[in-house]
PDB file of C-alpha atoms and ligand atoms in Angstrom:
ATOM      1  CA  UNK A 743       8.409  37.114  11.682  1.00 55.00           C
ATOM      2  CA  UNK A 744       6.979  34.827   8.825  1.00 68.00           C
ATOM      3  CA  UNK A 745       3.975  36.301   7.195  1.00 78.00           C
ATOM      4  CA  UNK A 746       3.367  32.528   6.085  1.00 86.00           C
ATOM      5  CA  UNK A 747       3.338  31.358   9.304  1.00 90.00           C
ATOM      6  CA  UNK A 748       6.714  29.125   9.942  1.00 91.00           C
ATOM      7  CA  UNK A 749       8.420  29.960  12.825  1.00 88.00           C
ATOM      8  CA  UNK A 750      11.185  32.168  12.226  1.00 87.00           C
ATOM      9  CA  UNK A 751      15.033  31.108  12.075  1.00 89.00           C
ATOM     10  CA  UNK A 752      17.851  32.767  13.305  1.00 89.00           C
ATOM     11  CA  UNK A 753      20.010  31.586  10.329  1.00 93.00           C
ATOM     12  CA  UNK A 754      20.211  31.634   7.007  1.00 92.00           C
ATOM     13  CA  UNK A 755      19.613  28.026   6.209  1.00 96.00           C
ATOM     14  CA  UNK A 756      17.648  27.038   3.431  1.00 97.00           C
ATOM     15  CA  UNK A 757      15.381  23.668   3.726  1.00 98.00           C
ATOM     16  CA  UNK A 758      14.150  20.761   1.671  1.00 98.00           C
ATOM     17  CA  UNK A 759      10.564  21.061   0.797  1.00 98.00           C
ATOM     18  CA  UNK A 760       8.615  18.041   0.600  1.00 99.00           C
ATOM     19  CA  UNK A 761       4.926  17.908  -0.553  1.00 99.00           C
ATOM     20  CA  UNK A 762       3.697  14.056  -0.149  1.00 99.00           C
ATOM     21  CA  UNK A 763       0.388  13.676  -2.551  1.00 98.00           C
ATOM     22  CA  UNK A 764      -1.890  10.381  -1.317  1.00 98.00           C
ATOM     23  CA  UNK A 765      -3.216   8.545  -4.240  1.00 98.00           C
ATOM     24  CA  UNK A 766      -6.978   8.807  -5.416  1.00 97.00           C
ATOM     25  CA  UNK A 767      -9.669   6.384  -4.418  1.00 97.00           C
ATOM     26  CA  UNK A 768      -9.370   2.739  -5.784  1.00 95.00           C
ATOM     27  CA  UNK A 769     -12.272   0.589  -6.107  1.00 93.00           C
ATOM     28  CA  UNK A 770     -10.662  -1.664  -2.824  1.00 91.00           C
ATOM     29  CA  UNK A 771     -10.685   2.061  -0.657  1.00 90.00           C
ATOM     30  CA  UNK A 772     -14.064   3.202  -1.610  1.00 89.00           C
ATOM     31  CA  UNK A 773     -14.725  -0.646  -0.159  1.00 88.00           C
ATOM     32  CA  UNK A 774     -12.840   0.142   2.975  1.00 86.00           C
ATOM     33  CA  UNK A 775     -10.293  -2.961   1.860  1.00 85.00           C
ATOM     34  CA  UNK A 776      -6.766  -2.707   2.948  1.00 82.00           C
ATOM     35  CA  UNK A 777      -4.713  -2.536   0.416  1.00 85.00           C
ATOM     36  CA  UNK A 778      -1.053  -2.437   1.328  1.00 87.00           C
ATOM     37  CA  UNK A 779       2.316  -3.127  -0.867  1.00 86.00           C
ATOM     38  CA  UNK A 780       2.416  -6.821  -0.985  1.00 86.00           C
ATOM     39  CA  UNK A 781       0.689  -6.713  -4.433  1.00 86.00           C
ATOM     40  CA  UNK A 782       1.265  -3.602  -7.139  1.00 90.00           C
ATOM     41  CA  UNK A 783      -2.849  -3.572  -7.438  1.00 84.00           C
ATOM     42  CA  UNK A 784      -5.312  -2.335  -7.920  1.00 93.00           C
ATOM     43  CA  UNK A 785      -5.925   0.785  -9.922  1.00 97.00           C
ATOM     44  CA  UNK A 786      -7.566   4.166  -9.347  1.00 97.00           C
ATOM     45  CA  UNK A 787     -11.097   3.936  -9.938  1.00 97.00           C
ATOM     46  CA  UNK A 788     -12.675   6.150 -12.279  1.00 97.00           C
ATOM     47  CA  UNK A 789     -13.665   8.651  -9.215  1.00 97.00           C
ATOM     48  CA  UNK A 790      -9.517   8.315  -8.339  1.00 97.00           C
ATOM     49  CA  UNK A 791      -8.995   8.785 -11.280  1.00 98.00           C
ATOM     50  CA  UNK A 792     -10.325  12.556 -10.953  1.00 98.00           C
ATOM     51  CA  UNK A 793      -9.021  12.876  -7.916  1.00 98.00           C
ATOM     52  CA  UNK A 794      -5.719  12.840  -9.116  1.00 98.00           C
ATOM     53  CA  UNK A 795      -6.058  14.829 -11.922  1.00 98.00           C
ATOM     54  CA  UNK A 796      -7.265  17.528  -9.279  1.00 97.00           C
ATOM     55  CA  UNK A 797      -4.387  16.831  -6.763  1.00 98.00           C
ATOM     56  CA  UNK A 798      -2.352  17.800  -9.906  1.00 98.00           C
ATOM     57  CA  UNK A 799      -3.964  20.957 -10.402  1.00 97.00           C
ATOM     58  CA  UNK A 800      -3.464  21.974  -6.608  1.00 97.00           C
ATOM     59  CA  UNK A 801       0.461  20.707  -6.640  1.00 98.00           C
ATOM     60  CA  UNK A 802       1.060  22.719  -9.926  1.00 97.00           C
ATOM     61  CA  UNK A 803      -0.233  25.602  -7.902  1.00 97.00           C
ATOM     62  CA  UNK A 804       2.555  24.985  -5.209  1.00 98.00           C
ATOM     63  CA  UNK A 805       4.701  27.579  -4.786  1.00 97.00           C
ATOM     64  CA  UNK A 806       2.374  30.421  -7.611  1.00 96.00           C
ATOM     65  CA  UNK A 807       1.336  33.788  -6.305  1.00 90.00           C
ATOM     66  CA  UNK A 808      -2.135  33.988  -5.656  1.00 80.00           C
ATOM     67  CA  UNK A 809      -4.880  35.647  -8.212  1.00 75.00           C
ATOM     68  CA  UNK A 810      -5.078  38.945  -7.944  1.00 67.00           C
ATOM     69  CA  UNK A 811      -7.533  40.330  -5.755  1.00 60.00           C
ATOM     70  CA  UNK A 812      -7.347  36.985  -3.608  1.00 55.00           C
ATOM     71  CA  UNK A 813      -6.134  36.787   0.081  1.00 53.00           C
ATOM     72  CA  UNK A 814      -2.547  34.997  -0.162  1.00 47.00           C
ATOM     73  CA  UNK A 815      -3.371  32.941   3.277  1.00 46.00           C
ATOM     74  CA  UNK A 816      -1.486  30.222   1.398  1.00 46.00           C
ATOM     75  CA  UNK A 817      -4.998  28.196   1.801  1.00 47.00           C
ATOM     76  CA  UNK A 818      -6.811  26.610  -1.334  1.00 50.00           C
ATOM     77  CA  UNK A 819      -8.417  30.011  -2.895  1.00 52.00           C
ATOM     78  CA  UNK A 820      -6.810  32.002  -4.740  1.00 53.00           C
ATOM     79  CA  UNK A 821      -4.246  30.737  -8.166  1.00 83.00           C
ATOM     80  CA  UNK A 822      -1.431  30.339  -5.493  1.00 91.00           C
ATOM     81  CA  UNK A 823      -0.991  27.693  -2.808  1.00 94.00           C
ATOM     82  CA  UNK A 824       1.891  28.171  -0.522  1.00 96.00           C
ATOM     83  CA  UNK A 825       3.202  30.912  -2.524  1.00 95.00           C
ATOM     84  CA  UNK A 826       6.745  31.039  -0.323  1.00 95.00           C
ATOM     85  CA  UNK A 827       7.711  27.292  -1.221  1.00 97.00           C
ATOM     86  CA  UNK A 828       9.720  26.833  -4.009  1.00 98.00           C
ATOM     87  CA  UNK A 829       7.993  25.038  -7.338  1.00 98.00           C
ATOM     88  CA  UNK A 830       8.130  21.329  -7.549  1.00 98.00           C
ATOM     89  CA  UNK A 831      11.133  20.523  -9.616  1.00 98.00           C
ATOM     90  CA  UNK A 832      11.319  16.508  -8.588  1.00 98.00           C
ATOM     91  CA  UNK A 833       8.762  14.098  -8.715  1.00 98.00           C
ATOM     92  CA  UNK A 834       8.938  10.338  -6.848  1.00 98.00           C
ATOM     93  CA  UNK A 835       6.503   7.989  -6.538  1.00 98.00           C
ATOM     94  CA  UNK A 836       6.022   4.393  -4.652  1.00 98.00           C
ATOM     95  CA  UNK A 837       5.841   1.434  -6.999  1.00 98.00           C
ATOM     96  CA  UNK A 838       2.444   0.581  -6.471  1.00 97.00           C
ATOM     97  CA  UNK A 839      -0.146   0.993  -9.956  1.00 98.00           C
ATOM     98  CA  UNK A 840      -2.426   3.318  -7.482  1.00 98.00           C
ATOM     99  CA  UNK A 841       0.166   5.655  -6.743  1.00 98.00           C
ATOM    100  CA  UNK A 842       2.102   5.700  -9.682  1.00 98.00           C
ATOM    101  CA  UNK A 843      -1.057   6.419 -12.247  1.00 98.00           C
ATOM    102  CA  UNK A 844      -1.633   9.579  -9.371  1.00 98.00           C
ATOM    103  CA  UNK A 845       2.069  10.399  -9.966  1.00 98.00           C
ATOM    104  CA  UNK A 846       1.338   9.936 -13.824  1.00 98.00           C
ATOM    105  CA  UNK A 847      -1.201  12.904 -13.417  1.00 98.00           C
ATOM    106  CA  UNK A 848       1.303  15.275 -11.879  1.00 98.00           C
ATOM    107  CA  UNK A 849       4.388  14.770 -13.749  1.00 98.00           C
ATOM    108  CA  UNK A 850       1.943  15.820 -16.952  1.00 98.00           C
ATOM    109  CA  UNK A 851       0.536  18.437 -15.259  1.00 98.00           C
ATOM    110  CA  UNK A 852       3.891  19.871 -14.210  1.00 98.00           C
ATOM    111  CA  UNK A 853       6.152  18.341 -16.797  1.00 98.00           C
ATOM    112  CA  UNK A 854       8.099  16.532 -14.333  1.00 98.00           C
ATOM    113  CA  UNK A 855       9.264  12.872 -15.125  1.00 98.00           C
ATOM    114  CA  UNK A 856       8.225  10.631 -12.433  1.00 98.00           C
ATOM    115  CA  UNK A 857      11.262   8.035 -10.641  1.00 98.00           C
ATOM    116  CA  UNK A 858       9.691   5.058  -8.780  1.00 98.00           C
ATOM    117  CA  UNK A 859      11.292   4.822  -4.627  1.00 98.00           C
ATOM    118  CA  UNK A 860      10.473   1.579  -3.234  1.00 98.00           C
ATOM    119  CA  UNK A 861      11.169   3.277   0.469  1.00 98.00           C
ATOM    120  CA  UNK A 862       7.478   5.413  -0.079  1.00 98.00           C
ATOM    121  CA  UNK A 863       5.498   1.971  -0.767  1.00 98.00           C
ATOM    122  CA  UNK A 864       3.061   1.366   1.519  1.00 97.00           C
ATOM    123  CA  UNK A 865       2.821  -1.159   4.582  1.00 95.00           C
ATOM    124  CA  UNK A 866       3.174  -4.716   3.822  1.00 95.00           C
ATOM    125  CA  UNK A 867      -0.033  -6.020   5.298  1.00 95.00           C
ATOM    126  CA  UNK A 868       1.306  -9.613   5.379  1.00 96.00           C
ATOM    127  CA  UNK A 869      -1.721 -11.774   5.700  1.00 95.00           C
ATOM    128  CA  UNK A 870      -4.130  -8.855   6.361  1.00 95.00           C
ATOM    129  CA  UNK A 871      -3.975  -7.783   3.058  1.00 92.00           C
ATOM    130  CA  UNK A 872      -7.148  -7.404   1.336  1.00 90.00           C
ATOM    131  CA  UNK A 873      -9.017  -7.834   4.221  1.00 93.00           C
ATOM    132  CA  UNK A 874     -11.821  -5.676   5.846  1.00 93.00           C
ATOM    133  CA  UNK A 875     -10.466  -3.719   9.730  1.00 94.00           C
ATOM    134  CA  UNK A 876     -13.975  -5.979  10.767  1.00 95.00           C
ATOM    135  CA  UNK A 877     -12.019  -9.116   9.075  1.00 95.00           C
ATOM    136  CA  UNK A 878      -8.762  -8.623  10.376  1.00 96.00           C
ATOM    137  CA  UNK A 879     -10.974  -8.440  13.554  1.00 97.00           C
ATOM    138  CA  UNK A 880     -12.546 -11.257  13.845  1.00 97.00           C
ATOM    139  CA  UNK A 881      -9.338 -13.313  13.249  1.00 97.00           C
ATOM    140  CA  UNK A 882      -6.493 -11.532  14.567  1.00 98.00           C
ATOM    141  CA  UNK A 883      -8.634 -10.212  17.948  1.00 98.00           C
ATOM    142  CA  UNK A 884      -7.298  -7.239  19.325  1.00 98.00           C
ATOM    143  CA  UNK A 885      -3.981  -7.019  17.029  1.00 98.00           C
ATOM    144  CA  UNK A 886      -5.621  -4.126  14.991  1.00 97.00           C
ATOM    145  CA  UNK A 887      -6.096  -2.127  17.961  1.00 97.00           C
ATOM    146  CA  UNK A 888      -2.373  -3.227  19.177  1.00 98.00           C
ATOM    147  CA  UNK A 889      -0.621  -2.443  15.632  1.00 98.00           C
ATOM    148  CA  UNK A 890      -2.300   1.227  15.725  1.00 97.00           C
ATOM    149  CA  UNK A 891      -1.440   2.384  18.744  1.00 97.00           C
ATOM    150  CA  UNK A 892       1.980   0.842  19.761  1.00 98.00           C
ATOM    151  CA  UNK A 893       3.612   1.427  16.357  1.00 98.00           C
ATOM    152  CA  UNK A 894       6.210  -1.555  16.815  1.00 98.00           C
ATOM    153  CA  UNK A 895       3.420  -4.306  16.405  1.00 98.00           C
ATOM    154  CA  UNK A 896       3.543  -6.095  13.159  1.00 98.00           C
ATOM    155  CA  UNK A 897       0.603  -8.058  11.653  1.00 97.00           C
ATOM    156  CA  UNK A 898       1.775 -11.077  10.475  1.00 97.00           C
ATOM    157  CA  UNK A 899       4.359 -11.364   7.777  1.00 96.00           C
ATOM    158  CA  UNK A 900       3.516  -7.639   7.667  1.00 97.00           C
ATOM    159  CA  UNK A 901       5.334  -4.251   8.936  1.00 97.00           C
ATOM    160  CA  UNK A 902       4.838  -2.307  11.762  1.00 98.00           C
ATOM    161  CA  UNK A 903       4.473   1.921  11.777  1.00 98.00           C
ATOM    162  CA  UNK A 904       7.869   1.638  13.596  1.00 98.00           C
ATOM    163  CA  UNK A 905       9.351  -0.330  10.900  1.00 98.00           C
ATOM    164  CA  UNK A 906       7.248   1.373   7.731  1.00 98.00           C
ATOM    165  CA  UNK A 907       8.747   4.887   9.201  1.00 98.00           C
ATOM    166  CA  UNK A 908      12.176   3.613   9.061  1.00 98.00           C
ATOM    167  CA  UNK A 909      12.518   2.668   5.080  1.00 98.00           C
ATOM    168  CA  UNK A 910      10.256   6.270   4.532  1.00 98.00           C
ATOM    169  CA  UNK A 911      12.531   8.123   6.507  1.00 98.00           C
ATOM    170  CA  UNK A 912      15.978   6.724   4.775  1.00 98.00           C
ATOM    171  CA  UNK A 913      14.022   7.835   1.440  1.00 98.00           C
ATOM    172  CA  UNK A 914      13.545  11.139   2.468  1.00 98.00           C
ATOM    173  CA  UNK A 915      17.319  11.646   4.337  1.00 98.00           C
ATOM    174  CA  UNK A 916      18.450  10.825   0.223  1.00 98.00           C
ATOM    175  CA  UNK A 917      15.939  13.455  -0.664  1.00 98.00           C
ATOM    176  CA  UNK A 918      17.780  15.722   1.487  1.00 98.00           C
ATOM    177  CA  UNK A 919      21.037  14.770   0.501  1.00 98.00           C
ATOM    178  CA  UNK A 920      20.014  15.600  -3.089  1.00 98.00           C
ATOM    179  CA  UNK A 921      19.665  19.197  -2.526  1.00 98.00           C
ATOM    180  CA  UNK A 922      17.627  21.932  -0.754  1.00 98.00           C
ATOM    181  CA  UNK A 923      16.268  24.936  -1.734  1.00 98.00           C
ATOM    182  CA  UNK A 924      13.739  22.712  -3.799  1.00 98.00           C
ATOM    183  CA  UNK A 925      10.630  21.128  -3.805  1.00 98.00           C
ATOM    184  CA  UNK A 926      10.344  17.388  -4.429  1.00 99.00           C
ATOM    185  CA  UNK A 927       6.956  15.858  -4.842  1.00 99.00           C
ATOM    186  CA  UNK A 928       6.800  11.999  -3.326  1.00 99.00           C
ATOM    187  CA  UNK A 929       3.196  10.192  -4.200  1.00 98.00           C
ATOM    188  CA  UNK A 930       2.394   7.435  -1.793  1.00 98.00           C
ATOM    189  CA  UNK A 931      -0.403   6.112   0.847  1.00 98.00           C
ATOM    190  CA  UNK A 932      -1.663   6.938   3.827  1.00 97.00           C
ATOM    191  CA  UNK A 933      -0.017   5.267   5.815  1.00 97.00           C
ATOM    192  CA  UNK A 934       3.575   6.155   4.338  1.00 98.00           C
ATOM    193  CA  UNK A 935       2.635   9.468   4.752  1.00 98.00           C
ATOM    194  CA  UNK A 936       1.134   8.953   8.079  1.00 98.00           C
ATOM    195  CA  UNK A 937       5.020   7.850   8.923  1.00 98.00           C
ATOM    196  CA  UNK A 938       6.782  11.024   7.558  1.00 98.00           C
ATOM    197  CA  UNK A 939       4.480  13.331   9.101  1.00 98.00           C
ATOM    198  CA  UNK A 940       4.648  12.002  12.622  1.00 98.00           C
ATOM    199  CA  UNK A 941       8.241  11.140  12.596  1.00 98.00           C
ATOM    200  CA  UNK A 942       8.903  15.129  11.412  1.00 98.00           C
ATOM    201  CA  UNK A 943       6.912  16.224  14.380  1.00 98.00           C
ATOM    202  CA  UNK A 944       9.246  14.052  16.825  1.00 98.00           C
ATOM    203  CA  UNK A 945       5.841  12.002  17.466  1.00 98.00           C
ATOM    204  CA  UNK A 946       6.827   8.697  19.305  1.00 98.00           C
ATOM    205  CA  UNK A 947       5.741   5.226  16.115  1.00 98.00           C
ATOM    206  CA  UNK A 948       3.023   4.882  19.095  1.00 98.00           C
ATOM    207  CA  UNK A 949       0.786   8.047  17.891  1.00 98.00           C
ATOM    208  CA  UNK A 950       1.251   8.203  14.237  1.00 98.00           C
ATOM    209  CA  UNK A 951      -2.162   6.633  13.318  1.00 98.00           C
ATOM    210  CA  UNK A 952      -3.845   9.642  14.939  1.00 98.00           C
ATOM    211  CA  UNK A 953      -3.331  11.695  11.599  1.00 98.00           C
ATOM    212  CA  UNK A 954      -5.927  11.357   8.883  1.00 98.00           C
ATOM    213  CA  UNK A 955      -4.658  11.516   5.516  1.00 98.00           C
ATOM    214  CA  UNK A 956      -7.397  11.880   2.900  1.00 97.00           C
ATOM    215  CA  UNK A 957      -7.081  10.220  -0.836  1.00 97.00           C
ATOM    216  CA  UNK A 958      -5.450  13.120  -3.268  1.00 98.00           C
ATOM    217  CA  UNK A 959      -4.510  14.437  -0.077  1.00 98.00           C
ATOM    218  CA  UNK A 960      -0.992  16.822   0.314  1.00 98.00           C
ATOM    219  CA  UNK A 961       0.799  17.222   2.816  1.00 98.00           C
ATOM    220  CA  UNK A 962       4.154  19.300   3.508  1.00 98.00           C
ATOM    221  CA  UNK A 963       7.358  19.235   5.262  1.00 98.00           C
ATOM    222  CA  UNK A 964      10.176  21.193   4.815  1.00 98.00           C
ATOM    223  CA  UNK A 965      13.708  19.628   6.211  1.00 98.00           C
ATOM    224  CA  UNK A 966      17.004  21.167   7.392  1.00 98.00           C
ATOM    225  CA  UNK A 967      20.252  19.134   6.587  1.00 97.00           C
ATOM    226  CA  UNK A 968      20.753  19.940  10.619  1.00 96.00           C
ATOM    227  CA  UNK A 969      17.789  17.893  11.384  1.00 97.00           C
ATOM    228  CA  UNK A 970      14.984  20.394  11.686  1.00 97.00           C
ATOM    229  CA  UNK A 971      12.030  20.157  10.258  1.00 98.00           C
ATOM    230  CA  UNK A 972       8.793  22.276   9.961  1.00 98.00           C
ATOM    231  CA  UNK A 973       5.319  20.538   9.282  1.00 98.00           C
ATOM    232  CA  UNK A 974       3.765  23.101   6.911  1.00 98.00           C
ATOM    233  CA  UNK A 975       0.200  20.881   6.267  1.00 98.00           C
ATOM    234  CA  UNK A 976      -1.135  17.811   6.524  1.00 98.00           C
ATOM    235  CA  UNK A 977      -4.072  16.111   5.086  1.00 98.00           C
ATOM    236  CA  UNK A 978      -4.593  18.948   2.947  1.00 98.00           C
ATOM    237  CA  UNK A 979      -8.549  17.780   0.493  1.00 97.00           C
ATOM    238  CA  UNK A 980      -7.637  18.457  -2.892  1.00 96.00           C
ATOM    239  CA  UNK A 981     -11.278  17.581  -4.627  1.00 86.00           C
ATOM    240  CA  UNK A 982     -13.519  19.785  -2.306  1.00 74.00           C
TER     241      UNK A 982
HETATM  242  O1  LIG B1922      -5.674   0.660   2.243  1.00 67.50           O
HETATM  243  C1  LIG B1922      -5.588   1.822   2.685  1.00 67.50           C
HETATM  244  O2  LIG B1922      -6.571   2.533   2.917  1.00 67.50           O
HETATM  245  C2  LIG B1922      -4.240   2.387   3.041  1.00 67.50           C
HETATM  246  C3  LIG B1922      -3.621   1.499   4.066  1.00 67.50           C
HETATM  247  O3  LIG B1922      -3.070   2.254   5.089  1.00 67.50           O
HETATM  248  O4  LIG B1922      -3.347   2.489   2.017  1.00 67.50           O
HETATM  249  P1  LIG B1922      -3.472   3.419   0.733  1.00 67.50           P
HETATM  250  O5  LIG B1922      -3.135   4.841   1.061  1.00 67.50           O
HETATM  251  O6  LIG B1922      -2.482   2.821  -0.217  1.00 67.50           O
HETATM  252  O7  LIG B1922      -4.888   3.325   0.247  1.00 67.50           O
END
């Protein structure tokens, strides 16, 4: 049996470890704006831009043995933080200026160089972009409510969970492609993330807004090349 905690395997087959880092705050999320990928704006704010400095810290500890003396629970004490995972080696980020200033912040803090995926960007909002969930409300009636929780509904000129999960998961099948036994860090958005997570748990499009995914958030998935996949964390704070 794992001491980490993954269920065990009966082979010898070695995964693809994926830790997906959310972006800090930007001044249009501490606003409660929606801010998807039909413009490369805005920037972190100056809290985000703390927030990723600390989700850089907590990725460089990926994959470390814990401080002496602490409990190696693979939680956030100790120096280590999933001490079993292998240390990133790769880092990707989506195009957008939020997420690639976060990426920024990691590649210095772990030397990495950072390549830009267009797959990880976040959902094109179409014409609810920039626009309050009590906007998008009071216009659109009921479509919120309808794009959350059937996954296939698009707002207009906009994508739908169904459709976001798609492009994510073709980005992270090349990931897998490229290699396992490694650890490739992919900065994004919530909802991006949202889509990996849910789609490596077999989740039907329908329930994939149920996860919360904080700002300078990680969370991990490790992938088989025979289509397995283990959800090691999700949501993960990285500035408490
Ligand atoms: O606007 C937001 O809160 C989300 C949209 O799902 O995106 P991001 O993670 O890019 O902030």
């Amino acid at each position: 049996m794992s001491s980490a905690g993954a269920t065990p395997r009966l082979d010898a087959a070695l995964p693809l470890t994926v830790v997906l880092v959310r972006h800090g705050v930007t001044p249009l999320t501490e606003a409660g704006v929606g801010s998807g990928s039909d413009v490369p704006g805005p920037a972190l704010s100056p809290h985000g831009r703390i927030q990723a400095a600390q989700a850089a810290d907590a990725v460089f500890r990926i994959g470390r043995a814990p401080r002496a003396g602490a409990r190696s629970s693979g939680g956030m004490r100790g120096g280590g933080l999933w001490p079993d995972l292998p240390r990133p080696t790769a880092l990707v980020a989506s195009p957008a200026v939020r997420a690639q200033e976060t990426a920024a912040a990691v590649g210095r803090r772990l030397g990495l160089h950072v390549t830009t995926d267009d797959r990880f960007a976040e959902f094109r909002f179409g014409k609810w972009q920039g626009r309050t969930a009590q906007e998008v409300e009071q216009d659109w009636p009921g479509d919120l409510e309808r794009w959350r929780s059937t996954g296939t509904f698009a707002p207009p000129d906009g994508e739908s969970y169904a459709q976001l999960g798609a492009r994510v998961w073709d980005g992270l099948t090349d990931l897998l492609a490229g290699g396992v036994d490694r650890t490739v860090v992919v900065v994004g958005h919530a909802g991006q993330i949202r889509t990996a997570v849910g789609q490596a748990l077999g989740a039907p499009a329908s329930h994939w807004s149920r996860l919360r995914i904080p700002p300078a958030s990680l969370s991990v998935l490790r992938l088989w090349a025979d289509g397995t996949t283990e959800v090691t964390a999700v949501g993960v704070p990285t500035d408490g």
